[in-house]
N, CA, C and O of each residue as an XYZ file, in Angstrom:
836
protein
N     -15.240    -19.899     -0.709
C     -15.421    -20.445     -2.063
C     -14.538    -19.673     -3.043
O     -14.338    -18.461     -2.957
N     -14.009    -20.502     -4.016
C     -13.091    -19.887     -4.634
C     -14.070    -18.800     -6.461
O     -15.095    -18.875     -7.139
N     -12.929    -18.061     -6.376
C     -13.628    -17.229     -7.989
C     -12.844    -17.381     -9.074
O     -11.653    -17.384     -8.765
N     -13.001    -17.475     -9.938
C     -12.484    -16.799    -11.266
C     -12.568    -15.378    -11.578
O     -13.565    -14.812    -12.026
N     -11.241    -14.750    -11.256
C     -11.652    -13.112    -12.019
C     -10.186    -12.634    -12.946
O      -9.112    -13.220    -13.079
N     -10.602    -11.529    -13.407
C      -9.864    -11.167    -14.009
C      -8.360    -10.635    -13.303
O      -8.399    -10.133    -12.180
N      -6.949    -10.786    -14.083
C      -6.034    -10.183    -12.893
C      -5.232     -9.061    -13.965
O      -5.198     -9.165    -15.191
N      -4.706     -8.143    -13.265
C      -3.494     -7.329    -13.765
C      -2.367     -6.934    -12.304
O      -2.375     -6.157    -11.349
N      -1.310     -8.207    -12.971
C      -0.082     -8.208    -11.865
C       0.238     -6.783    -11.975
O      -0.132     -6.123    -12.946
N       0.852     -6.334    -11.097
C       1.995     -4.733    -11.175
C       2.910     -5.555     -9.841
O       2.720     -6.552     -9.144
N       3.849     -4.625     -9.951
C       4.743     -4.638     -8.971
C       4.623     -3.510     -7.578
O       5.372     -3.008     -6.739
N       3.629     -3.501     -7.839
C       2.835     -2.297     -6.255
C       2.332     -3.346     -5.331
O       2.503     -4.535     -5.598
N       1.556     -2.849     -3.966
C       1.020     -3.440     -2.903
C      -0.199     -2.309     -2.684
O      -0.211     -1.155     -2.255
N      -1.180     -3.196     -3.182
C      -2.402     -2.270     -3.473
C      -3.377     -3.206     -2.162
O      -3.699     -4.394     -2.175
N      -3.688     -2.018     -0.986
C      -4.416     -2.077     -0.152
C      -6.085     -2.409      0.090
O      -6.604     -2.443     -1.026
N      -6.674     -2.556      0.710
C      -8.540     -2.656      0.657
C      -8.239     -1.082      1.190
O      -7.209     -0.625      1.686
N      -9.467     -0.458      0.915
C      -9.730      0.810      1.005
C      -9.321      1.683     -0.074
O     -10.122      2.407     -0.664
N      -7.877      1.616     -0.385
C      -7.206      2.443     -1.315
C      -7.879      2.580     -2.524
O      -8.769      1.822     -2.910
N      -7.310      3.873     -3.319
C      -7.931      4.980     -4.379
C      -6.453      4.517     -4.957
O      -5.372      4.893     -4.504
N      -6.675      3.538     -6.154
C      -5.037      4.071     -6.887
C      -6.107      4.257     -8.153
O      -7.219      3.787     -8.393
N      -5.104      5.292     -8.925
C      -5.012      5.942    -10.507
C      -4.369      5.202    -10.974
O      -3.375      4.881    -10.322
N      -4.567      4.596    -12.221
C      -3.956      4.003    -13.246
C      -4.081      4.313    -14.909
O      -5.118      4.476    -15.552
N      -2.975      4.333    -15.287
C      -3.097      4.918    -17.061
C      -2.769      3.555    -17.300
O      -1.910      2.880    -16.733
N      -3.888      3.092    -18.595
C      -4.205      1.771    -18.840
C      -3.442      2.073    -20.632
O      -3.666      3.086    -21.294
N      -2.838      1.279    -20.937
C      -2.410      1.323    -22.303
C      -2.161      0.171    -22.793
O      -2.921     -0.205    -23.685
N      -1.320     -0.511    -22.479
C      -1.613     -2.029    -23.031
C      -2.986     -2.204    -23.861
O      -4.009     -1.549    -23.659
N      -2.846     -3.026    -24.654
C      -4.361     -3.722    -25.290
C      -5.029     -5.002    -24.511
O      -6.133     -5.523    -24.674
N      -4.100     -5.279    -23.722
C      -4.773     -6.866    -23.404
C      -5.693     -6.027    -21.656
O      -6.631     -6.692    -21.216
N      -5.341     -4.745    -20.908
C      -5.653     -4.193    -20.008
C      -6.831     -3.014    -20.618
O      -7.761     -2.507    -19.991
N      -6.419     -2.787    -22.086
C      -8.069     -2.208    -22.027
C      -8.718     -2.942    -22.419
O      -9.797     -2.428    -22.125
N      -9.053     -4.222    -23.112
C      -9.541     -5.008    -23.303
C     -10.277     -5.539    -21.713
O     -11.347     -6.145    -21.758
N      -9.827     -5.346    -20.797
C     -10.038     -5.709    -19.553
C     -10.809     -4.812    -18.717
O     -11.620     -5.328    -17.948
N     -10.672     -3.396    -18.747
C     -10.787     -2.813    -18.468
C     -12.714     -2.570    -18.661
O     -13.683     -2.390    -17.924
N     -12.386     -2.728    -20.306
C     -13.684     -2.277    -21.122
C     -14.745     -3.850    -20.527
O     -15.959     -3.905    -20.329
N     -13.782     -4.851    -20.395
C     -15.168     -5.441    -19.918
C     -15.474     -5.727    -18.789
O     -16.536     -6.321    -18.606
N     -14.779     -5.447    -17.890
C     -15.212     -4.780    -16.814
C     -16.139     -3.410    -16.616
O     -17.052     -3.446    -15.791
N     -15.912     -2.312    -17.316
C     -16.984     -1.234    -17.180
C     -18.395     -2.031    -17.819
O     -19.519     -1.684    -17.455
N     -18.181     -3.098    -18.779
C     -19.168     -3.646    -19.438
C     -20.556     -4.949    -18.401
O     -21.777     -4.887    -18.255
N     -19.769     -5.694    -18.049
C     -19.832     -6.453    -17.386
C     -20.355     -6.132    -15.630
O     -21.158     -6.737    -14.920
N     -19.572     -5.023    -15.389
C     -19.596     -4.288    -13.832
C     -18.708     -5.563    -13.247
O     -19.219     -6.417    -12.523
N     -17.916     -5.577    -13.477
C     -16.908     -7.159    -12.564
C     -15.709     -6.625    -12.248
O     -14.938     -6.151    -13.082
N     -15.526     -6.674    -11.167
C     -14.135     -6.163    -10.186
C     -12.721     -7.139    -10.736
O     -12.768     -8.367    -10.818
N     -11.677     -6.429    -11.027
C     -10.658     -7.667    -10.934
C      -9.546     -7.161     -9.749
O      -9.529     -6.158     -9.035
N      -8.617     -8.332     -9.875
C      -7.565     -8.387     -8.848
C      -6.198     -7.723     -9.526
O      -5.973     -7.559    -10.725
N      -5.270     -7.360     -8.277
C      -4.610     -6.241     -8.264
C      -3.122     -7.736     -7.706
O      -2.340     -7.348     -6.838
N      -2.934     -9.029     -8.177
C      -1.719     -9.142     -7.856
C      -0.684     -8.750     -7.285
O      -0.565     -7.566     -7.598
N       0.127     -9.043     -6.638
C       1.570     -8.200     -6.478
C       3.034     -9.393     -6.960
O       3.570    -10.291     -6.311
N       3.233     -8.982     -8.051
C       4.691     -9.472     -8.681
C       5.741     -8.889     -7.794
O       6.337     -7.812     -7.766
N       5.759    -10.142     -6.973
C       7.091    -10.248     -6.341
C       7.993    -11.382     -6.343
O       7.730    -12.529     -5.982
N       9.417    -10.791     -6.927
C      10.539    -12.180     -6.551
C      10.087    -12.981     -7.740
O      10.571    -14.113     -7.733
N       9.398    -12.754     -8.632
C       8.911    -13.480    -10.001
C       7.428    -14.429     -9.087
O       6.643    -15.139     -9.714
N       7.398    -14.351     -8.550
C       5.650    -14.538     -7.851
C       4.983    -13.967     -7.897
O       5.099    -12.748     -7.768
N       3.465    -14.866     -8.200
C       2.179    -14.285     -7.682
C       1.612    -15.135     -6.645
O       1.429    -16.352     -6.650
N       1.365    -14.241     -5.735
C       0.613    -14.784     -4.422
C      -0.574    -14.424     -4.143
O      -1.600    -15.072     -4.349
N      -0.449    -13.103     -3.539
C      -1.269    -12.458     -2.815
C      -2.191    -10.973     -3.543
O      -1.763    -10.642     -4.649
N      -2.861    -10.490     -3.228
C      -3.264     -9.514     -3.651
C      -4.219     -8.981     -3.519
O      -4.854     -9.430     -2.565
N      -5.045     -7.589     -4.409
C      -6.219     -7.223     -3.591
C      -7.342     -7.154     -4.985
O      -7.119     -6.969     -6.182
N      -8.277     -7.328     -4.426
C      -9.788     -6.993     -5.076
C      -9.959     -5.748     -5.309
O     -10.072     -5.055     -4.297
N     -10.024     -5.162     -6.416
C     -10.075     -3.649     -6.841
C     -11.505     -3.418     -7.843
O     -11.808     -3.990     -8.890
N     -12.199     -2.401     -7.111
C     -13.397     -1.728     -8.332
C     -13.406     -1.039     -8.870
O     -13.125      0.063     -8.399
N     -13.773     -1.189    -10.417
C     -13.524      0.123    -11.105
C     -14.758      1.384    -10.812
O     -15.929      1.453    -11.187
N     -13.922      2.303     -9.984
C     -14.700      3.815     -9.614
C     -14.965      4.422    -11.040
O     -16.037      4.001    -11.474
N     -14.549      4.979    -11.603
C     -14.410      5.797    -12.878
C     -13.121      5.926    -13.364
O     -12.017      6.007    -12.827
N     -13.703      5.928    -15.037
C     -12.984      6.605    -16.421
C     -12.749      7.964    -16.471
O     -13.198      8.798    -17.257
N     -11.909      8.105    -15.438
C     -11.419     10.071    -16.037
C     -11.050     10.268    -17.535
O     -11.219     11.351    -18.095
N     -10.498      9.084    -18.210
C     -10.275     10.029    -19.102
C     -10.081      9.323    -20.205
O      -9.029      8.686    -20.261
N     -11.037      9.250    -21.367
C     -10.701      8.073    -22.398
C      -9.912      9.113    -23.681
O     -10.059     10.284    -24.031
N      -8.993      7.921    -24.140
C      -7.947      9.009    -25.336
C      -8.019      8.418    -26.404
O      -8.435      7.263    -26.310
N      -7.651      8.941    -27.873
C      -8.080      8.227    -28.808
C      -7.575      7.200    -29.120
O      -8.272      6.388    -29.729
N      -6.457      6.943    -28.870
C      -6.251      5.370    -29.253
C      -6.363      4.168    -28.275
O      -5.949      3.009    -28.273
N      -7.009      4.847    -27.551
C      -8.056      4.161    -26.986
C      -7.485      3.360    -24.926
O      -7.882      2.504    -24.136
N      -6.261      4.528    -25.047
C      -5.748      4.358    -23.939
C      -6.448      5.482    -22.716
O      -6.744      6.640    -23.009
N      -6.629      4.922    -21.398
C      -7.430      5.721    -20.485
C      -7.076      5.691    -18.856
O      -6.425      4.859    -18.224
N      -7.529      6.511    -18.554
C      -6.856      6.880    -17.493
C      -8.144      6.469    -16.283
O      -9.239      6.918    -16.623
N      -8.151      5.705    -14.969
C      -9.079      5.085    -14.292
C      -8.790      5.398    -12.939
O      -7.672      5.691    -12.514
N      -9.689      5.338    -12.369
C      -9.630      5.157    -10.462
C     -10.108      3.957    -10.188
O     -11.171      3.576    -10.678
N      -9.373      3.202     -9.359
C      -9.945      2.285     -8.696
C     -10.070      1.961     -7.374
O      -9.035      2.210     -6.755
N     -11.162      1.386     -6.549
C     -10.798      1.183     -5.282
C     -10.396     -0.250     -4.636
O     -11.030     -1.185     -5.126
N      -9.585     -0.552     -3.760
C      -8.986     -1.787     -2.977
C     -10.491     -2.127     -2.198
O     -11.182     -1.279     -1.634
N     -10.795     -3.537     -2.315
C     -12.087     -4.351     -1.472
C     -11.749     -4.796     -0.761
O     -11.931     -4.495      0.419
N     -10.803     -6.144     -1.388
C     -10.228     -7.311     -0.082
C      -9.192     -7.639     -0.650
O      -8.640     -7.205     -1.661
N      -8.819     -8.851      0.421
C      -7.527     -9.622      0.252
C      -7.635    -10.947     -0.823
O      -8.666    -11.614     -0.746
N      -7.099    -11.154     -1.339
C      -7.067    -12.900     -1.808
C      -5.639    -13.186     -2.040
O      -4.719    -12.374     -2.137
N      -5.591    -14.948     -2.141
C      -4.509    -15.591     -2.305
C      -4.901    -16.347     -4.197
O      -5.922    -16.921     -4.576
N      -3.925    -16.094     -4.796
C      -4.163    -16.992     -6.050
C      -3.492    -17.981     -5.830
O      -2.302    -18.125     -5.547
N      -4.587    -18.896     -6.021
C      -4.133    -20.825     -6.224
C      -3.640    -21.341     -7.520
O      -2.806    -22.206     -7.787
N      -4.706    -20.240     -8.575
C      -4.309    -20.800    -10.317
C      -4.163    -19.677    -11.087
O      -5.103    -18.940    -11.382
N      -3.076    -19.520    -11.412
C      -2.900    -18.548    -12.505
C      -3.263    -19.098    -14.156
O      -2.874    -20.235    -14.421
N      -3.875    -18.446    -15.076
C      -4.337    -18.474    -15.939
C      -3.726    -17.200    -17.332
O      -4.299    -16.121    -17.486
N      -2.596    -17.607    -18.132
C      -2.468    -16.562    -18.753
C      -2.363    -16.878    -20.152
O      -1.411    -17.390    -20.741
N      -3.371    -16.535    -20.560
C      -4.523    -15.401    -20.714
C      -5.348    -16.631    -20.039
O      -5.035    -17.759    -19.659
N      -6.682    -15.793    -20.075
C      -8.069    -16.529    -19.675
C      -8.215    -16.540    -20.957
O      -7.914    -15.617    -21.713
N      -8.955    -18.192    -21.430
C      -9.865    -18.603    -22.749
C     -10.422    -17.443    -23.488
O     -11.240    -16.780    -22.851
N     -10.126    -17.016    -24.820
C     -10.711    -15.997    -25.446
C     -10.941    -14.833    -25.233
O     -11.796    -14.175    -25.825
N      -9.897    -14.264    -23.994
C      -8.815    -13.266    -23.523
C      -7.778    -12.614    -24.189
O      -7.249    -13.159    -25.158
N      -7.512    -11.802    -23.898
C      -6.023    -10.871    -23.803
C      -5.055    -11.282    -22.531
O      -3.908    -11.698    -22.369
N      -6.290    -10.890    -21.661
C      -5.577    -10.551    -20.369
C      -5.426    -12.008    -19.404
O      -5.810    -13.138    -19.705
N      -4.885    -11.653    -18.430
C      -4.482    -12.923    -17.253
C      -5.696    -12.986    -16.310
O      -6.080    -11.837    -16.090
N      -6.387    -13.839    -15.718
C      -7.272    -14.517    -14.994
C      -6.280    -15.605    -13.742
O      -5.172    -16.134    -13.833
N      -7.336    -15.578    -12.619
C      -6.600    -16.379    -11.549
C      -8.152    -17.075    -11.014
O      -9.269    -16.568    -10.916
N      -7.872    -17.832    -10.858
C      -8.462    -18.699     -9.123
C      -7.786    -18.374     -8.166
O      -6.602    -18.554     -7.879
N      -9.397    -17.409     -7.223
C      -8.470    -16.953     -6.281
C      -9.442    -17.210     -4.861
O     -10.654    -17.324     -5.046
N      -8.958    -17.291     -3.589
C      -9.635    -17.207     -2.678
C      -9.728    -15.769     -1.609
O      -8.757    -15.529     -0.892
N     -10.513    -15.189     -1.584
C     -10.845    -14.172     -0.583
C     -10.942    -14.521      0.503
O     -11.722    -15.302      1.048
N      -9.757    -13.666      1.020
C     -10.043    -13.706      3.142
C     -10.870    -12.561      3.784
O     -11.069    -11.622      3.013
N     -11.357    -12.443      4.938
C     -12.515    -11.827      5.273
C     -11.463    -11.561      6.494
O     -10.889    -12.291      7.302
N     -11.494    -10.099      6.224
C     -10.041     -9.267      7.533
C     -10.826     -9.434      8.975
O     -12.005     -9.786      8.983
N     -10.245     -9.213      9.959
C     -10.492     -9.409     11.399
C     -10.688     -8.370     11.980
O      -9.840     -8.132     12.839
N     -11.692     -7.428     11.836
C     -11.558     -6.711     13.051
C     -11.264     -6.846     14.533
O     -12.148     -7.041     15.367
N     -10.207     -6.752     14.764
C     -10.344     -7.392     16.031
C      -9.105     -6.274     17.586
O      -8.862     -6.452     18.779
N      -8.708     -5.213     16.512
C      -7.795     -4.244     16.889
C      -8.449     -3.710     17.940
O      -9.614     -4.036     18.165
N      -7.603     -2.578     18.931
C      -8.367     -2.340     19.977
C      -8.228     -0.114     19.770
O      -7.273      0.499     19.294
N      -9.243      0.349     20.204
C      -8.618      1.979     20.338
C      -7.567      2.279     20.713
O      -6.829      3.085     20.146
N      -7.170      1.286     22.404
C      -5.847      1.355     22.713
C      -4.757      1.717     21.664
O      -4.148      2.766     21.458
N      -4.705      0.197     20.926
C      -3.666     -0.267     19.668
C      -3.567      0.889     18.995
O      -2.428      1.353     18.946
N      -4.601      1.622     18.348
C      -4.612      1.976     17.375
C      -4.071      3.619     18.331
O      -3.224      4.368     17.845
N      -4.529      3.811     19.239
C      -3.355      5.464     19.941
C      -2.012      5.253     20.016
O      -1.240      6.112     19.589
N      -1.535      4.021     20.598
C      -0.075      3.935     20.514
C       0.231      3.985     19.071
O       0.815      5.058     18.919
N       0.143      3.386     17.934
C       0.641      3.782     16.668
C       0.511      4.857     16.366
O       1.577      5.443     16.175
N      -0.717      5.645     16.170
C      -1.299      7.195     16.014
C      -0.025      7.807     16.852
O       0.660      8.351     15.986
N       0.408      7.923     17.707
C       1.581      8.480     18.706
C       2.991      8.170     17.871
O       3.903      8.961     17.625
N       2.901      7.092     17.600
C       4.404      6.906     16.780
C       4.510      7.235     15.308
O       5.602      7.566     14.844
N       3.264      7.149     14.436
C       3.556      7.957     13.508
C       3.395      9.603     13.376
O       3.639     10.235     12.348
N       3.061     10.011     14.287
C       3.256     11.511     14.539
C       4.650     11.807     14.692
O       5.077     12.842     14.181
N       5.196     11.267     15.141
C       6.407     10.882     15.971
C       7.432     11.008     14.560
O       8.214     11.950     14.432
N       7.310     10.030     13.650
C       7.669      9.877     12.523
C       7.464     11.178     11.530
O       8.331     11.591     10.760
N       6.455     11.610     11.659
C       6.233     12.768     11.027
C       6.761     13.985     11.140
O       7.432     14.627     10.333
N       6.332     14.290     12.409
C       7.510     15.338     12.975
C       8.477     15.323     12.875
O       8.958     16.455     12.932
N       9.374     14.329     12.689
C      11.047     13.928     12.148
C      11.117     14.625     10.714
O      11.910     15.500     10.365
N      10.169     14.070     10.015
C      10.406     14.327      8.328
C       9.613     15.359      8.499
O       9.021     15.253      7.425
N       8.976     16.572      9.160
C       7.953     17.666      8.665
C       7.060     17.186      7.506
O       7.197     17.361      6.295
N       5.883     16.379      8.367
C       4.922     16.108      7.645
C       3.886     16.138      8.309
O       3.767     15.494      9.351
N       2.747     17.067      7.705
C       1.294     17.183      8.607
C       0.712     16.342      8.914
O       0.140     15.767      7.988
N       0.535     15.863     10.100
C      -0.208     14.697     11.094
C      -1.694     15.015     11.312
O      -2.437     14.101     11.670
N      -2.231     16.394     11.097
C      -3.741     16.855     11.363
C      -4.877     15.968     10.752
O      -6.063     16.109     11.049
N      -4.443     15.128      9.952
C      -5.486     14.034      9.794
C      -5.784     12.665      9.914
O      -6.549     11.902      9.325
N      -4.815     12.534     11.017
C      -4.901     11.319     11.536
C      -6.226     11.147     12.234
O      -6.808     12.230     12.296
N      -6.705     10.445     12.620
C      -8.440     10.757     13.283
C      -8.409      9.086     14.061
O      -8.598      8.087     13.367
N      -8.225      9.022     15.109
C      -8.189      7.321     15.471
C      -9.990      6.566     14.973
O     -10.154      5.392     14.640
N     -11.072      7.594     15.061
C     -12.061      7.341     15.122
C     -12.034      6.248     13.284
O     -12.455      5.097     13.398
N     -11.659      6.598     12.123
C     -11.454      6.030     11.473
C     -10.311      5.532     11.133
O     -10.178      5.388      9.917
N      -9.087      5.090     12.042
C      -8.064      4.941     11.400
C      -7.794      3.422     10.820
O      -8.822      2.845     11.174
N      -7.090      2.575     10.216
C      -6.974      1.451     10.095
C      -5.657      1.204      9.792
O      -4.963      2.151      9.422
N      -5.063     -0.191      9.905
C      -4.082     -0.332      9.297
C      -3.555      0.045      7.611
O      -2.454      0.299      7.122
N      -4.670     -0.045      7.161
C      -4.367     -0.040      5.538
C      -4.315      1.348      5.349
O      -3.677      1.664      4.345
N      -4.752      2.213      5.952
C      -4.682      3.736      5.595
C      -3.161      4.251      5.226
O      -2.822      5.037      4.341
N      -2.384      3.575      6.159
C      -1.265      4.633      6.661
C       0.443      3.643      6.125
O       1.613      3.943      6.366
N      -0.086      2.552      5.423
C       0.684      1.014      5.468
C       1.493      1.902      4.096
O       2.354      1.127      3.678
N       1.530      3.393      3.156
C       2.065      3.366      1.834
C       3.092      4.755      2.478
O       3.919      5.410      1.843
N       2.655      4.914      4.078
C       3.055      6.000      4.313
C       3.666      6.513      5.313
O       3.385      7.636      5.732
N       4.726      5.646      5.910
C       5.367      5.146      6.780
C       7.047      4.735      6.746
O       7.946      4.649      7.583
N       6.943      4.583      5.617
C       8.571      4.046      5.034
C       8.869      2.769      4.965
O      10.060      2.518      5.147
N       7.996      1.657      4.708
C       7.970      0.569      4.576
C       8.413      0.325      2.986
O       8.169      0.925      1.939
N       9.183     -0.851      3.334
C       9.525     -1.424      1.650
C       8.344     -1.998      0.922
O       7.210     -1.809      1.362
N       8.606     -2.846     -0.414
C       7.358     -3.530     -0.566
C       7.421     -4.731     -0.211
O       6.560     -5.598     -0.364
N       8.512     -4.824      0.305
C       8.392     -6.644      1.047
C       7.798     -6.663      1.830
O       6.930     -7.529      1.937
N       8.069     -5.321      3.121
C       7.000     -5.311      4.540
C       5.954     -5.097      3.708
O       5.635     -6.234      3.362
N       5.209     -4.310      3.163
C       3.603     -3.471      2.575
C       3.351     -5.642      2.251
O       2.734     -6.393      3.006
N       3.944     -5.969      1.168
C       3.386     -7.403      1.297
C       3.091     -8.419      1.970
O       2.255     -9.298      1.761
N       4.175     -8.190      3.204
C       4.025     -9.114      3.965
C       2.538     -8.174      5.330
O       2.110     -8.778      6.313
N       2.218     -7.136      5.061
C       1.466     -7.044      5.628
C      -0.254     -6.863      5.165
O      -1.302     -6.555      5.733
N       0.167     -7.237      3.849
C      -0.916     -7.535      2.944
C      -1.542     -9.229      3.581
O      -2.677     -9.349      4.044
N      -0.891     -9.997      3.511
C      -0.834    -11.565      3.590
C      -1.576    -11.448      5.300
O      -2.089    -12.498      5.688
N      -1.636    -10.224      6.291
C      -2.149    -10.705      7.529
C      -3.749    -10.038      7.673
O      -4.132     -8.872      7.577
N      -4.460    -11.255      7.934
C      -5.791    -10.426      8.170
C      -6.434    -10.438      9.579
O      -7.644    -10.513      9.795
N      -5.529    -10.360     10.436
C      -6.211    -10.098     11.566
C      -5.772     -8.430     11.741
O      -4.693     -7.977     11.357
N      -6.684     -7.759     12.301
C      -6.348     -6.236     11.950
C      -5.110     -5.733     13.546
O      -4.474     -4.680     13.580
N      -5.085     -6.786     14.633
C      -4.354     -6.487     15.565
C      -2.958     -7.030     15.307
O      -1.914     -6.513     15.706
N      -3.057     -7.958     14.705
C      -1.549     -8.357     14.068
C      -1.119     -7.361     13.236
O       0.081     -7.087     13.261
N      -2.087     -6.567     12.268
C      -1.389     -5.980     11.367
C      -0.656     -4.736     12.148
O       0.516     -4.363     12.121
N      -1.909     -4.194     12.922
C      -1.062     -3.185     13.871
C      -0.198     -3.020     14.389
O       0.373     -1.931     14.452
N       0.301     -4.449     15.125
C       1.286     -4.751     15.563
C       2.703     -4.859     14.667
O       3.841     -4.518     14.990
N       2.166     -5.515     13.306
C       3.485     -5.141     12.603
C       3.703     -4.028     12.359
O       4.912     -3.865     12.528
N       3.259     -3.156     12.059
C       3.199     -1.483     11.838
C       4.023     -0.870     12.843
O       4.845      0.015     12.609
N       3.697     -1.530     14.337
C       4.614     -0.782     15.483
C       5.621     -1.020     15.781
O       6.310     -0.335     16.537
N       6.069     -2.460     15.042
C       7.348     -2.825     15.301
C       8.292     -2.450     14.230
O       9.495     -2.217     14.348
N       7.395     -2.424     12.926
C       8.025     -1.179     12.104
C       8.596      0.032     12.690
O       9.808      0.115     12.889
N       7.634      1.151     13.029
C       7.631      2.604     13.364
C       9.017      2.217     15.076
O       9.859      3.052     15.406
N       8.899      1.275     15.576
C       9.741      0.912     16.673
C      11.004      1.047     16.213
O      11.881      1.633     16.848
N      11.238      0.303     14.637
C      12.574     -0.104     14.473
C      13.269      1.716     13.503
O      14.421      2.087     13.727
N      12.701      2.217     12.920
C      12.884      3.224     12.395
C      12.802      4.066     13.285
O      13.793      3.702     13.917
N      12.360      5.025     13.929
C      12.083      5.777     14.479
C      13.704      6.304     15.556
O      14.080      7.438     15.852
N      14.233      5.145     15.848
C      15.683      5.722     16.714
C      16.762      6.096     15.359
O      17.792      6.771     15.374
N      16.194      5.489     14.385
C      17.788      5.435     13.137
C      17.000      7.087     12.655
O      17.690      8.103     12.735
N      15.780      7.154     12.256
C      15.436      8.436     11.780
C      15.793      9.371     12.713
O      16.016     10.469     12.204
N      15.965      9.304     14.263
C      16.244     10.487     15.642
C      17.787     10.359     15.085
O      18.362     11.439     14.956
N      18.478      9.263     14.764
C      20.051      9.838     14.799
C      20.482     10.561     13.662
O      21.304     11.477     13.672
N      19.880     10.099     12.675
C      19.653     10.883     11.527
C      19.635     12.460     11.666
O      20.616     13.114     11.312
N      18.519     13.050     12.177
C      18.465     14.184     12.211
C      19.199     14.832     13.333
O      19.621     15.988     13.317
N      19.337     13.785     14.531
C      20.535     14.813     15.344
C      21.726     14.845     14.520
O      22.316     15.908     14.716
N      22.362     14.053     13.614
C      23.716     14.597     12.680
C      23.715     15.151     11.665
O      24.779     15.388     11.092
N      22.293     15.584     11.056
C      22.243     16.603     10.378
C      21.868     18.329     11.105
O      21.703     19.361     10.455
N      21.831     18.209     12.194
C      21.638     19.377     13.225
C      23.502     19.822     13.528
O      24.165     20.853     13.649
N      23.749     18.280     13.542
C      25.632     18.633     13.842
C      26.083     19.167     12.886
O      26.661     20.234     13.091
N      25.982     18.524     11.138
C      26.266     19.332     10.480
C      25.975     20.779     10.384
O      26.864     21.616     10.539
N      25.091     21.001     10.202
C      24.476     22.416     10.115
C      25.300     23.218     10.939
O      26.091     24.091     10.583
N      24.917     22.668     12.542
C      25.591     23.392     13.471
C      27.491     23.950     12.964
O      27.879     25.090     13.219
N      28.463     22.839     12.217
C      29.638     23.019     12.020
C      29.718     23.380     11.249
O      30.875     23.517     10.853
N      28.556     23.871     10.315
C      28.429     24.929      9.221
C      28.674     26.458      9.598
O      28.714     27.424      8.835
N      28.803     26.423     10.768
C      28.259     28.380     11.096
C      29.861     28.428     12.110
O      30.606     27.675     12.738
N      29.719     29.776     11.747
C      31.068     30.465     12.395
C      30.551     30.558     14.334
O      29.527     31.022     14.833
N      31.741     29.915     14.981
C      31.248     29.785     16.327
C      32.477     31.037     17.191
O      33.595     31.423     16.850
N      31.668     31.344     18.313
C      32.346     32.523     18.935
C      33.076     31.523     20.339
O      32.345     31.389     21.321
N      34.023     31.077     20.368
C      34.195     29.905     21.205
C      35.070     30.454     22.287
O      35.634     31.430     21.793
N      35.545     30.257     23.826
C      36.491     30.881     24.025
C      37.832     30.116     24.064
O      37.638     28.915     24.252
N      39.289     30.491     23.928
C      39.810     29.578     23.797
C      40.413     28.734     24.809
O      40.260     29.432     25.812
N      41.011     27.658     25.195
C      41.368     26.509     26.202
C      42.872     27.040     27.010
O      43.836     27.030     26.244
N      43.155     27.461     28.342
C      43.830     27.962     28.633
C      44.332     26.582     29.681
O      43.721     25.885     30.490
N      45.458     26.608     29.292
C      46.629     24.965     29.587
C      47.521     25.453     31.168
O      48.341     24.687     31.675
C-alpha cells in the first residue's frame, strides 16, 4: 500500500540500518524536521540522481544533538527501508518542504553464511591493500547494507544496489564489485612497491659481456 510522507532529496545513497548526521538549515527542512519531532513521522531520504527521483530510503529521526539559534540544527537519523516514488509533490499542500507517494519494499532475507564468508574474505582482502582495520567485521551480524559506503563503490553502484531487495542478489553484486577491483587495486600497489623500490640506491653487480 502506498504512503504519503515527507521527502528531502540529497545527492547521497542512504542505506536501511545506517546512522547519517545531518546539519539542517534550510527553512523549508526545519520546518520538516520540527514536524516530524512533532508529529513522530519518519520521512524519506530520496537519491537525486541524473536529475531523478526514484528510489530511496525511509529514515527516523533518532535525535537533536544540537539546536542553534537561528534555528538551524544538527540531527541523527536512522535508514528503515527501501521505497520507490511514484508521485513527487513539491511542496506538499501548506508545506515548505517536498512530499512523495511512495511504495515500500520488504528486503529478502534470503542470503546464505556461505555468501556472506566469501565477501567477508574479499573485503579483508580489500582492506589489507589500503591498511584498513578489518577486526570488526563479525559475519554473525553482517549485511549487505553495512559495508555498501565502504568498499569503493560509486553512487551509481551504492544506487543501483539500493533498487535490489533480495539480500543474495545484493551480495552478489558486492562480489562482483570487490571481484572487479581487487586485481586493479593488487597492480596498483605492486607499482607503487616498484616505485619505492627505484627510489633507493641499489648495490647491483655489474653485467660482464
Amino acid at each position: 500500500m502506498n504512503r504519503i510522507i515527507p521527502l528531502f532529496p540529497l545527492q547521497i545513497v542512504v542505506f536501511p540500518t545506517e546512522v547519517l548526521p545531518l546539519h539542517i538549515f534550510e527553512e523549508r527542512y526545519k520546518q520538516l524536521i520540527n514536524d516530524c519531532k512533532r508529529r513522530g513521522l519518519n520521512f524519506g531520504i530520496p537519491t537525486f540522481l541524473e536529475g531523478k527521483l526514484s528510489y530511496g530510503t525511509e529514515v527516523k529521526l533518532e535525535e537533536i544533538v544540537k539546536n542553534y539559534d537561528n534555528g538551524s540544527m544538527d540531527i541523527l537519523c536512522k535508514g528503515i527501508r527501501t521505497f520507490k516514488v511514484d508521485k513527487f509533490f513539491n511542496p506538499i499542500p501548506n508545506k515548505l518542504y517536498a512530499g512523495g507517494e511512495v511504495q515500500f519494499f520488504e528486503n529478502k532475507d534470503d542470503s546464505t553464511l556461505e555468501e556472506y564468508s566469501e565477501v567477508i574474505a574479499l573485503i579483508k582482502q580489500l582492506y589489507a591493500i589500503i591498511g584498513v582495520s578489518a577486526h570488526n567485521i563479525q559475519i554473525e551480524t553482517f549485511n549487505s547494507f553495512l559495508f555498501a559506503h565502504k568498499i569503493g563503490m560509486s553512487i551509481g553502484e551504492e544506487y543501483q544496489l539500493l533498487e535490489i531487495v533480495s539480500e543474495w542478489e545484493r551480495v552478489q553484486f558486492i562480489k562482483a564489485h570487490l571481484l572487479k577491483v581487487l586485481p586493479i587495486l593488487n597492480q596498483v600497489n605492486d607499482t607503487r612497491k616498484l616505485i619505492q623500490m627505484n627510489g633507493h640506491f641499489k648495490n647491483l653487480d655489474p653485467l660482464k659481456f
